[in-house]
Coordinates of C-alpha atoms and ligand atoms in Angstrom, one line a residue:
S7 CA -7.7 119.2 -91.5
R8 CA -8.6 116.4 -93.8
L9 CA -6.4 113.8 -92.0
P10 CA -7.6 112.3 -88.7
S11 CA -6.8 114.6 -85.7
Y12 CA -5.0 111.8 -83.8
L13 CA -2.2 112.0 -86.3
K14 CA 0.5 114.2 -84.9
G15 CA 3.2 116.2 -86.7
P16 CA 5.5 119.2 -86.6
T17 CA 4.1 122.7 -86.3
P18 CA 4.5 124.6 -89.6
S19 CA 6.7 127.7 -89.5
S20 CA 4.2 129.6 -91.6
W21 CA 1.2 129.0 -93.9
I22 CA 3.3 129.8 -97.0
L23 CA 6.3 127.5 -96.2
G24 CA 4.8 125.0 -93.9
N25 CA 7.4 122.5 -92.8
Q26 CA 8.7 122.3 -96.4
S27 CA 12.0 124.1 -95.9
D28 CA 12.9 121.8 -93.0
W29 CA 12.2 118.8 -95.2
A30 CA 14.1 120.1 -98.2
L31 CA 17.0 121.8 -96.6
S32 CA 18.0 119.1 -94.1
E33 CA 19.9 116.0 -95.2
A34 CA 18.0 113.4 -97.2
G35 CA 15.7 111.6 -94.8
E36 CA 17.0 113.6 -91.8
A37 CA 13.8 115.6 -91.1
N38 CA 11.7 112.4 -91.6
G39 CA 13.9 110.5 -89.1
R40 CA 13.5 113.2 -86.5
W41 CA 9.7 113.5 -86.9
K42 CA 9.3 109.8 -87.0
A43 CA 11.1 109.5 -83.6
Q44 CA 8.9 112.3 -82.2
Y45 CA 5.5 111.6 -83.7
G46 CA 5.6 107.9 -84.8
A47 CA 6.0 106.0 -88.0
V48 CA 2.9 107.5 -89.5
Y49 CA 2.5 111.3 -89.0
K50 CA 1.5 114.4 -90.9
Y51 CA 3.4 117.5 -92.0
F52 CA 2.5 120.6 -93.9
G53 CA 3.9 121.5 -97.3
C54 CA 3.7 125.1 -98.8
F55 CA 0.3 126.8 -98.8
G56 CA -1.3 124.6 -96.1
D57 CA -1.0 121.3 -98.2
E58 CA -1.2 118.4 -95.8
Y59 CA 1.0 115.3 -96.3
L60 CA 0.4 111.9 -94.8
V61 CA 3.9 110.4 -94.2
L62 CA 4.3 106.6 -94.0
N63 CA 7.3 104.8 -92.4
D64 CA 5.2 101.7 -91.8
A65 CA 6.0 98.5 -93.8
N66 CA 2.4 97.3 -94.5
A67 CA 1.2 100.9 -95.3
L68 CA 4.0 101.4 -97.9
A69 CA 3.5 97.9 -99.4
Y70 CA -0.2 98.7 -99.7
I71 CA 0.4 102.1 -101.5
M72 CA 2.9 100.6 -103.8
K73 CA 0.5 97.8 -104.8
G74 CA -2.1 100.4 -105.7
Q75 CA 0.2 102.5 -107.9
A76 CA -1.1 102.8 -111.5
T77 CA -4.7 102.6 -110.3
S78 CA -5.4 104.1 -106.9
Y79 CA -2.3 105.9 -105.7
L80 CA -1.2 108.1 -108.6
L81 CA 1.3 110.7 -109.5
D82 CA 0.0 114.2 -108.9
K83 CA -1.7 115.3 -112.2
S84 CA 0.4 118.5 -112.7
L85 CA 3.6 116.7 -111.9
R86 CA 2.6 114.1 -114.4
E87 CA 2.2 116.7 -117.1
F88 CA 5.6 118.1 -116.4
L89 CA 7.0 114.5 -116.7
R90 CA 5.2 114.2 -120.1
L91 CA 7.1 117.4 -121.3
V92 CA 10.4 115.6 -120.7
T93 CA 9.8 111.9 -121.4
G94 CA 6.7 111.9 -123.5
E95 CA 4.1 109.3 -122.8
G96 CA 6.5 106.5 -121.7
L97 CA 6.2 103.9 -118.9
N98 CA 6.9 106.3 -116.0
W99 CA 4.1 108.6 -117.2
A100 CA 1.6 105.9 -118.0
E101 CA -1.2 104.7 -115.8
G102 CA -3.9 102.0 -115.8
S103 CA -4.3 99.8 -118.8
N104 CA -1.9 101.8 -120.9
H105 CA 0.7 101.3 -118.3
A106 CA 0.1 97.5 -118.1
R107 CA 0.2 97.3 -121.9
Q108 CA 3.5 99.2 -122.2
R109 CA 5.0 97.2 -119.4
R110 CA 4.1 93.9 -121.2
L111 CA 5.5 95.2 -124.5
L112 CA 8.8 96.3 -122.8
S113 CA 9.3 92.9 -121.0
P114 CA 11.6 91.4 -123.7
A115 CA 14.1 94.2 -122.9
F116 CA 14.1 93.5 -119.2
N117 CA 14.1 89.7 -119.0
T118 CA 16.9 88.3 -116.8
S119 CA 18.9 86.6 -119.4
F120 CA 19.0 89.6 -121.7
I121 CA 20.0 91.9 -118.9
K122 CA 22.7 89.5 -117.8
S123 CA 24.0 89.5 -121.4
L124 CA 24.8 93.2 -121.0
V125 CA 27.5 92.6 -118.3
P126 CA 30.4 92.4 -120.9
T127 CA 29.2 95.8 -122.2
F128 CA 29.3 97.3 -118.7
A129 CA 32.7 95.8 -118.3
S130 CA 34.0 97.3 -121.5
V131 CA 32.9 100.8 -120.3
G132 CA 34.4 100.2 -116.8
S133 CA 37.7 99.2 -118.4
R134 CA 37.8 102.3 -120.5
L135 CA 37.5 104.3 -117.3
V136 CA 40.4 102.3 -115.7
A137 CA 42.5 103.0 -118.8
Q138 CA 41.9 106.8 -118.5
W139 CA 42.6 106.8 -114.8
N140 CA 45.8 104.9 -115.3
K141 CA 46.9 107.5 -117.8
R142 CA 46.1 110.3 -115.4
I143 CA 48.0 108.6 -112.6
D144 CA 51.0 108.6 -114.9
S145 CA 50.7 112.1 -116.2
E146 CA 49.2 114.0 -113.2
G147 CA 49.8 111.8 -110.2
V148 CA 52.1 112.6 -107.3
D149 CA 54.0 109.6 -105.9
G150 CA 51.7 107.3 -107.8
A151 CA 48.5 108.8 -106.4
W152 CA 46.1 111.1 -108.2
D153 CA 43.4 113.3 -106.8
V154 CA 40.1 113.2 -108.7
D155 CA 36.5 114.2 -108.3
A156 CA 35.3 110.8 -109.5
F157 CA 31.7 112.1 -109.7
H158 CA 32.1 113.5 -113.2
W159 CA 33.8 110.2 -114.4
I160 CA 31.0 108.2 -112.9
E161 CA 28.5 110.3 -114.9
L162 CA 30.5 109.5 -118.0
I163 CA 30.5 105.8 -117.5
T164 CA 26.8 105.7 -116.7
T165 CA 25.9 107.6 -119.8
E166 CA 28.3 105.5 -121.9
A167 CA 26.7 102.4 -120.6
L168 CA 23.2 103.7 -121.4
G169 CA 24.3 104.8 -124.9
L170 CA 25.6 101.3 -125.6
T171 CA 22.8 99.3 -124.0
A172 CA 19.8 101.5 -124.9
F173 CA 20.9 102.7 -128.4
G174 CA 23.9 100.5 -129.3
V175 CA 25.9 103.7 -129.7
K176 CA 29.4 104.4 -128.3
F177 CA 29.7 108.1 -127.4
G178 CA 33.4 108.2 -126.7
S179 CA 33.0 110.8 -123.9
L180 CA 35.6 109.0 -121.7
E181 CA 38.1 109.6 -124.5
G182 CA 37.1 113.3 -124.8
E183 CA 34.6 113.0 -127.7
E184 CA 31.2 114.7 -127.8
H185 CA 28.2 112.9 -129.3
P186 CA 25.0 114.7 -130.4
L187 CA 22.7 112.2 -128.7
Q188 CA 24.5 112.4 -125.4
K189 CA 24.4 116.2 -125.6
A190 CA 20.7 116.1 -126.4
Y191 CA 20.0 114.0 -123.3
A192 CA 22.2 116.1 -121.1
G193 CA 20.1 119.1 -122.3
M194 CA 16.9 117.3 -121.3
I195 CA 18.1 116.6 -117.8
S196 CA 20.1 119.9 -117.6
A197 CA 21.9 118.5 -114.7
S198 CA 22.9 121.8 -113.1
F199 CA 21.8 121.4 -109.5
S200 CA 21.4 124.2 -107.1
R201 CA 20.3 124.0 -103.5
P202 CA 16.9 125.7 -103.2
S203 CA 16.4 128.9 -101.3
K204 CA 13.2 129.3 -99.2
L205 CA 11.9 131.5 -102.0
S206 CA 12.6 128.8 -104.7
I207 CA 10.9 126.2 -102.5
V208 CA 7.7 128.4 -102.5
I209 CA 8.0 129.1 -106.2
G210 CA 8.5 125.3 -106.9
A211 CA 5.4 124.5 -104.8
A212 CA 3.4 127.3 -106.6
I213 CA 4.4 125.8 -110.0
L214 CA 3.2 122.4 -109.0
R215 CA -0.2 124.0 -108.1
I216 CA -0.7 125.1 -111.7
P217 CA -3.6 123.0 -112.9
A218 CA -2.6 120.0 -115.1
W219 CA -4.6 121.3 -118.1
I220 CA -2.6 124.6 -118.1
V221 CA 0.7 122.7 -117.8
H222 CA -0.5 120.6 -120.8
H223 CA -0.8 123.8 -122.9
I224 CA 2.4 125.4 -121.5
Q225 CA 4.4 123.4 -124.0
R226 CA 3.1 125.6 -126.8
L227 CA 4.6 128.7 -125.2
P228 CA 7.9 130.0 -126.5
L229 CA 9.6 129.9 -123.1
P230 CA 13.4 129.7 -123.4
G231 CA 13.7 126.6 -121.2
L232 CA 11.0 124.8 -123.2
T233 CA 12.5 125.8 -126.5
K234 CA 15.8 124.2 -125.4
L235 CA 14.1 121.1 -124.2
K236 CA 12.2 120.7 -127.4
E237 CA 15.3 121.2 -129.5
A238 CA 17.0 118.5 -127.4
Q239 CA 14.0 116.2 -127.9
R240 CA 14.0 116.9 -131.7
I241 CA 17.6 115.9 -132.0
G242 CA 17.2 112.8 -129.8
H243 CA 14.1 111.7 -131.7
K244 CA 15.6 112.1 -135.1
F245 CA 18.6 110.1 -134.1
A246 CA 16.5 107.3 -132.6
N247 CA 14.3 107.2 -135.7
E248 CA 17.3 106.8 -137.9
L249 CA 18.6 104.0 -135.7
M250 CA 15.2 102.2 -135.6
A251 CA 15.0 102.4 -139.4
E252 CA 18.5 101.0 -139.7
K253 CA 17.7 98.1 -137.3
R254 CA 14.6 97.3 -139.3
R255 CA 16.6 97.1 -142.5
Q256 CA 19.2 94.9 -140.8
L257 CA 16.5 92.6 -139.4
E258 CA 14.9 92.3 -142.8
S259 CA 18.1 91.4 -144.5
N260 CA 19.7 89.3 -141.8
A261 CA 17.8 87.6 -139.0
Q262 CA 21.1 86.9 -137.2
V263 CA 21.4 90.5 -135.8
E264 CA 22.6 90.2 -132.2
D265 CA 20.4 91.6 -129.4
R266 CA 22.9 93.8 -127.7
D267 CA 20.8 96.8 -126.9
F268 CA 17.2 97.8 -126.1
I269 CA 16.5 99.4 -129.4
T270 CA 17.3 96.1 -131.3
V271 CA 15.3 94.0 -128.9
L272 CA 12.2 96.4 -129.0
V273 CA 12.3 96.8 -132.8
R274 CA 12.6 93.0 -133.2
A275 CA 9.8 92.4 -130.7
G276 CA 7.6 94.8 -132.6
E277 CA 8.3 93.1 -136.0
K278 CA 7.5 89.7 -134.4
N279 CA 4.3 91.0 -132.9
Q280 CA 3.2 92.4 -136.2
R281 CA 3.8 89.1 -138.0
G282 CA 1.8 87.3 -135.2
N283 CA -0.9 90.0 -135.5
L284 CA -0.2 91.1 -131.9
E285 CA -0.3 94.8 -131.0
S286 CA 3.2 96.3 -131.1
M287 CA 4.8 99.6 -129.9
S288 CA 5.0 102.5 -132.2
D289 CA 8.4 104.0 -133.0
M290 CA 7.3 107.0 -131.0
E291 CA 6.5 104.8 -127.9
I292 CA 9.8 103.0 -128.2
Y293 CA 11.6 106.4 -128.4
N294 CA 9.6 107.8 -125.4
N295 CA 10.6 104.7 -123.4
L296 CA 14.3 104.9 -124.3
T297 CA 14.1 108.5 -123.0
T298 CA 12.3 107.3 -119.9
F299 CA 15.1 104.7 -119.2
W300 CA 17.6 107.5 -119.6
I301 CA 15.9 109.8 -117.2
A302 CA 15.1 107.0 -114.7
G303 CA 18.4 105.2 -115.0
F304 CA 21.1 107.8 -115.3
E305 CA 21.4 109.8 -112.1
T306 CA 20.0 107.0 -109.9
S307 CA 22.7 104.6 -110.9
A308 CA 25.4 107.2 -111.0
N309 CA 24.6 108.4 -107.5
V310 CA 24.6 104.8 -106.1
T311 CA 28.0 104.2 -107.7
A312 CA 29.3 107.4 -106.1
F313 CA 27.9 106.5 -102.7
A314 CA 29.4 103.0 -102.8
L315 CA 32.9 104.4 -103.7
I316 CA 32.6 107.0 -100.8
E317 CA 31.7 104.2 -98.3
L318 CA 34.6 102.1 -99.5
A319 CA 36.9 105.0 -99.4
R320 CA 36.0 105.9 -95.8
N321 CA 35.9 102.3 -94.6
P322 CA 39.3 100.8 -95.6
H323 CA 38.6 97.5 -93.9
I324 CA 35.5 97.0 -96.1
Q325 CA 37.4 98.0 -99.2
Q326 CA 40.2 95.6 -98.4
R327 CA 37.8 92.7 -97.9
L328 CA 36.0 93.5 -101.1
S329 CA 39.2 93.8 -103.1
S330 CA 40.3 90.4 -101.8
E331 CA 37.1 88.8 -103.0
V332 CA 37.3 90.6 -106.4
L333 CA 40.9 89.8 -106.9
N334 CA 40.3 86.1 -106.1
I335 CA 37.6 85.8 -108.7
L336 CA 38.9 88.1 -111.4
G337 CA 42.7 88.0 -110.9
T338 CA 44.8 91.1 -111.0
A339 CA 45.0 93.8 -113.7
A340 CA 48.2 92.0 -114.9
D341 CA 46.5 88.6 -115.1
R342 CA 43.4 89.6 -117.0
D343 CA 42.0 92.4 -119.1
L344 CA 38.3 92.8 -118.3
S345 CA 37.4 94.9 -121.3
D346 CA 35.1 92.2 -122.6
G347 CA 35.6 89.2 -120.4
L348 CA 33.5 89.7 -117.2
T349 CA 30.3 87.7 -116.9
A350 CA 27.2 87.7 -114.8
D351 CA 28.1 84.3 -113.4
E352 CA 31.4 85.7 -112.0
L353 CA 29.5 88.5 -110.3
E354 CA 27.3 85.9 -108.6
R355 CA 30.4 84.4 -107.1
M356 CA 31.1 87.6 -105.2
P357 CA 28.7 87.7 -102.2
Y358 CA 30.6 90.5 -100.4
L359 CA 30.3 92.7 -103.5
E360 CA 26.5 92.1 -103.4
A361 CA 26.5 92.8 -99.7
V362 CA 28.3 96.1 -100.2
L363 CA 26.0 97.1 -103.0
N364 CA 22.8 96.2 -101.0
E365 CA 24.0 98.1 -98.0
T366 CA 24.7 101.1 -100.3
L367 CA 21.2 100.9 -101.7
R368 CA 19.8 100.6 -98.2
C369 CA 21.7 103.5 -96.6
H370 CA 21.7 105.8 -99.7
A371 CA 18.6 105.2 -101.7
P372 CA 19.0 107.6 -104.7
I373 CA 15.2 108.3 -104.5
H374 CA 14.4 108.9 -100.9
S375 CA 10.6 109.3 -101.0
G376 CA 7.7 108.6 -103.2
L377 CA 4.9 111.1 -103.5
F378 CA 1.3 109.9 -104.5
R379 CA -2.2 111.2 -104.6
A380 CA -5.1 109.0 -103.5
A381 CA -7.6 108.6 -106.4
A382 CA -10.4 107.6 -104.0
D383 CA -11.3 107.5 -100.3
D384 CA -9.5 104.6 -98.8
L385 CA -8.2 102.9 -95.6
I386 CA -4.5 102.3 -95.4
P387 CA -3.5 99.2 -93.3
L388 CA -0.7 99.4 -90.8
S389 CA 1.9 96.9 -89.5
T390 CA 2.0 98.7 -86.2
P391 CA -1.3 100.0 -84.9
I392 CA -1.4 103.6 -83.5
Q393 CA -2.6 104.1 -79.9
T394 CA -4.9 107.1 -79.7
E395 CA -6.8 108.5 -76.7
T396 CA -9.9 106.6 -77.7
G397 CA -8.4 103.3 -78.7
T398 CA -6.2 101.5 -81.3
V399 CA -6.2 102.3 -85.0
D400 CA -4.9 99.7 -87.4
R401 CA -6.0 101.5 -90.6
I402 CA -5.7 105.2 -91.5
P403 CA -8.8 106.6 -93.3
I404 CA -7.9 109.0 -96.1
R405 CA -9.9 111.0 -98.6
A406 CA -9.6 111.2 -102.4
G407 CA -7.0 113.8 -103.4
Q408 CA -4.9 113.3 -100.2
C409 CA -1.1 113.6 -100.7
V410 CA 0.7 110.6 -99.4
L411 CA 4.4 110.4 -99.0
G412 CA 6.1 107.0 -98.6
S413 CA 9.5 107.4 -97.1
I414 CA 11.8 105.0 -98.9
D415 CA 14.7 106.2 -96.7
G416 CA 12.6 105.8 -93.5
L417 CA 11.7 102.2 -94.3
N418 CA 15.3 101.3 -95.4
K419 CA 16.5 102.6 -92.0
S420 CA 13.6 101.4 -89.9
E421 CA 14.8 99.8 -86.7
E422 CA 11.6 97.7 -86.7
V423 CA 12.7 96.1 -90.0
W424 CA 16.6 96.2 -89.8
G425 CA 17.3 96.1 -86.1
P426 CA 18.9 98.6 -83.7
D427 CA 22.0 99.2 -85.9
A428 CA 19.7 100.2 -88.9
T429 CA 21.5 103.5 -89.5
E430 CA 25.0 102.0 -89.7
F431 CA 26.7 101.0 -92.9
L432 CA 27.3 97.3 -92.2
P433 CA 27.6 95.0 -95.4
D434 CA 27.9 92.0 -93.1
R435 CA 24.1 92.1 -92.3
W436 CA 23.5 90.8 -95.9
L437 CA 25.6 87.7 -95.6
G438 CA 23.3 84.7 -95.3
R439 CA 20.2 86.9 -95.1
E440 CA 17.1 85.3 -96.6
T441 CA 14.4 87.7 -97.7
K442 CA 11.8 85.0 -97.8
Q443 CA 12.2 84.4 -94.1
I444 CA 11.3 87.9 -93.1
D445 CA 8.2 88.4 -90.9
P446 CA 5.3 89.6 -93.1
S447 CA 4.8 92.6 -90.8
K448 CA 8.3 93.7 -91.7
Q449 CA 7.9 93.3 -95.5
T450 CA 7.9 96.6 -97.3
G451 CA 6.6 95.3 -100.6
G452 CA 9.9 96.3 -102.2
I453 CA 10.7 94.4 -105.4
Y454 CA 14.3 93.7 -104.3
A455 CA 15.8 92.4 -101.0
N456 CA 13.0 93.9 -98.9
L457 CA 14.5 97.3 -99.7
A458 CA 12.1 100.1 -100.6
T459 CA 14.8 101.5 -102.9
F460 CA 13.4 100.3 -106.2
G461 CA 9.8 100.6 -105.2
G462 CA 7.2 97.8 -105.5
G463 CA 3.9 96.8 -107.1
P464 CA 3.0 97.3 -110.7
K465 CA 5.1 100.5 -111.1
A466 CA 8.2 99.1 -109.4
C467 CA 11.5 99.9 -111.1
I468 CA 11.7 97.9 -114.3
G469 CA 15.5 98.6 -114.5
Y470 CA 16.5 97.2 -111.1
R471 CA 18.4 94.2 -112.5
F472 CA 20.1 96.4 -115.0
A473 CA 21.2 98.8 -112.2
L474 CA 22.4 96.1 -109.9
L475 CA 24.6 94.5 -112.6
E476 CA 25.8 97.8 -113.9
V477 CA 26.9 99.2 -110.5
S478 CA 28.4 95.9 -109.4
V479 CA 30.6 95.8 -112.5
F480 CA 31.7 99.4 -112.1
I481 CA 32.6 98.9 -108.4
A482 CA 34.3 95.5 -109.0
I483 CA 36.4 96.9 -111.9
I484 CA 37.5 100.1 -110.0
I485 CA 38.3 98.3 -106.7
R486 CA 40.2 95.5 -108.5
D487 CA 42.6 98.0 -110.0
F488 CA 42.7 100.9 -107.6
E489 CA 43.0 101.7 -103.9
I490 CA 40.8 104.6 -103.1
A491 CA 40.6 107.1 -100.2
L492 CA 38.7 110.3 -99.5
S493 CA 40.6 113.4 -100.5
P494 CA 41.0 115.3 -98.2
P495 CA 40.8 112.5 -95.6
D496 CA 38.4 114.5 -93.4
W497 CA 35.9 115.1 -96.2
Q498 CA 32.4 115.1 -94.7
L499 CA 29.6 113.6 -96.7
W500 CA 26.3 115.4 -97.0
S501 CA 23.5 113.4 -98.6
D502 CA 21.5 116.1 -100.2
G503 CA 17.8 115.5 -100.5
S504 CA 16.4 118.8 -101.5
F505 CA 14.2 117.2 -104.2
I506 CA 13.2 113.5 -104.2
G507 CA 16.8 112.5 -105.2
T508 CA 19.7 111.8 -102.9
I509 CA 23.0 113.3 -104.1
P510 CA 26.4 113.0 -102.5
M511 CA 28.0 116.3 -101.6
E512 CA 30.3 117.9 -99.1
K513 CA 28.8 119.4 -96.1
G514 CA 28.6 123.2 -96.4
R515 CA 30.1 123.2 -100.0
W516 CA 27.5 123.2 -102.7
L517 CA 29.3 123.1 -105.9
G518 CA 26.3 122.7 -108.2
G519 CA 26.2 118.9 -108.4
G520 CA 27.3 115.6 -106.9
Q521 CA 30.8 115.1 -105.5
C522 CA 33.0 112.1 -105.0
P523 CA 36.5 113.4 -104.2
L524 CA 39.0 110.5 -104.2
K525 CA 42.7 109.9 -104.0
I526 CA 43.4 106.9 -106.2
R527 CA 46.5 104.6 -106.5
R528 CA 47.1 101.5 -108.5
R529 CA 46.4 98.4 -106.4
Q530 CA 49.6 96.5 -105.9
G531 CA 48.2 93.1 -106.9
K532 CA 46.7 90.1 -105.2
F533 CA 49.6 89.1 -103.0
D534 CA 49.8 92.5 -101.3
A535 CA 46.1 93.0 -100.9
V536 CA 45.2 89.6 -99.7
V537 CA 48.2 88.5 -97.6
L538 CA 50.0 91.5 -96.4
G539 CA 47.2 94.0 -96.5
T540 CA 47.9 97.5 -97.7
A541 CA 48.2 100.5 -95.4
P542 CA 45.1 102.6 -95.7
L543 CA 45.7 105.4 -98.3
R544 CA 46.1 108.8 -96.7
Ligands
HEM29 C1 20.1 102.3 -108.6 C2 19.4 102.7 -109.6 C3 17.9 102.9 -109.7 C4 17.0 103.1 -108.6 C5 17.4 103.3 -107.2 C6 15.7 103.2 -109.2 C7 14.6 103.5 -108.5 C8 13.3 103.6 -109.0 C9 12.1 103.8 -108.2 C10 12.0 104.1 -106.7 C11 11.1 103.8 -109.1 C12 9.6 104.0 -108.7 C13 9.1 102.7 -108.3 C14 7.7 102.7 -107.7 O1 7.0 103.7 -108.0 O2 7.3 101.8 -107.1 C15 11.6 103.5 -110.4 C16 10.8 103.4 -111.6 C17 11.4 103.2 -112.8 N1 12.7 102.9 -113.1 FE1 14.2 102.8 -111.8 N2 15.8 103.0 -110.6 C18 17.1 102.8 -110.9 C19 17.6 102.5 -112.1 C20 16.9 102.4 -113.3 C21 17.4 102.0 -114.6 C22 18.9 101.7 -114.8 C23 16.4 102.0 -115.4 C24 16.3 101.7 -116.9 C25 17.3 101.1 -117.6 C26 15.2 102.4 -114.7 C27 13.9 102.5 -115.2 C28 12.8 102.8 -114.5 C29 11.5 103.0 -115.1 C30 11.1 102.9 -116.6 C31 10.6 103.2 -114.0 C32 9.1 103.4 -114.1 C33 8.4 102.1 -114.0 C34 6.9 102.1 -114.2 O3 6.3 103.1 -114.0 O4 6.3 101.0 -114.5 N3 15.5 102.6 -113.4 N4 13.0 103.4 -110.3

């Protein structure tokens, strides 16, 4: 064993499978929670073919690893090559000085005031969803209630929002239209999800053992999956190139072009840099990053939106409290059309909305773990020392090449950090909470609200403000206009965590993707909701 012998962990079922099927086939974070309770916050487990993983559920250890990303705790080389096949050499793929350079050049697209200016765009998309749902209630509803698997619709609003804010393009998918760029990106993600069998877990692990240099050359092979991926990329790239050329023409002829999307902001920043003789991003780099934002920002935000709606549907008292707040600030559907009126300032006046969103991000982090490889021998500091037979250990020695798994879910549900009710969904814990006052030994290094959900350090999620505002707008708009309940009422959530993502599904029913089955009804207005209360929908 390369890891110190005092680290404990589960016994592998076999050399081929290790503990991997237990990890991949239990609910997201479940195996980790069990092993953490048994072996401590820092333990080891075996992946396929005897690969040993160091698992960290310790705040200081996670903060340390995240700080070292981009230089000393890196993405596995083969995995990184696979990533390059999909996103090209964008921010997620980049390391070291290239990463720092790209991050600097992308900063104009992620500054707070620009991201806040996207709120009306998110609101326009949310309002289009509301219009469609109202139509369905009228045409397909029974006694004013309509059963819908909202997951598909959430995917549509998330892609519409990305289309408008990244490329400035309206796809029209909510209204039944199909757009080539949206289709190209769907092809790149090829969303079809299937729960892995033990055999596919082993095959997956074997594929990841293909040396990076071979993966690098795989792209030349005429494999069917790759041909489809390349075709999707060709269409996406051509489209983006035409858009960038058009933006450039517009900017040359009229400096008043509004910055309403990333492509405009990045093309403008590039032109400015060139005039000032600063280095700028090439069109290829801009395109690779727009693709990166799509891959990083689509399923993550969609899954959080779905988890939030599921929690609101199964906790009617939380839903009612949220609807009261939202109706007080935004008025009823009859008072006000939100298709372009909602602002970031209004969102800031809804602390309970923020609490519900934060609690969703804590309990249902859409990426439940981060996997790294140590670039050099190192010592990882701990918040809570480990007691061994020979003494106390406050740093774990590791060797270059060691796989390290930071459990985002484990830190988000750590009793040490969040208290004894850490596994319960309780938005109230956020009201009046000041992140700055948290004891340093309980700080995870997370970029937002001491949550590990968006990562931390130099490679922390660049899109977290975007995601927070986007999901807040969607939830506020849906809850203002509809009462939601689970349908059927006894629907049981299964948070699938087969890969690094967490996807809402029904226990025992794998339908090939996320699920969010709701019964929706028009909300009867402010008076009913606030004063009388509405009977929970069943
Ligand atoms: C709720 C939604 C989201 C979650 C939970 C999420 C989570 C994450 C996490 C965990 C990482 C890795 C952080 C680390 O290694 O420390 C990451 C990176 C990243 N995210 Fe997000 N993300 C979300 C939405 C978005 C959106 C909307 C965008 C873009 C518009 C985006 C763009 C990125 C990019 C580009 C990276 C790579 C950053 C780098 O390597 O420097 N994400 N995200």
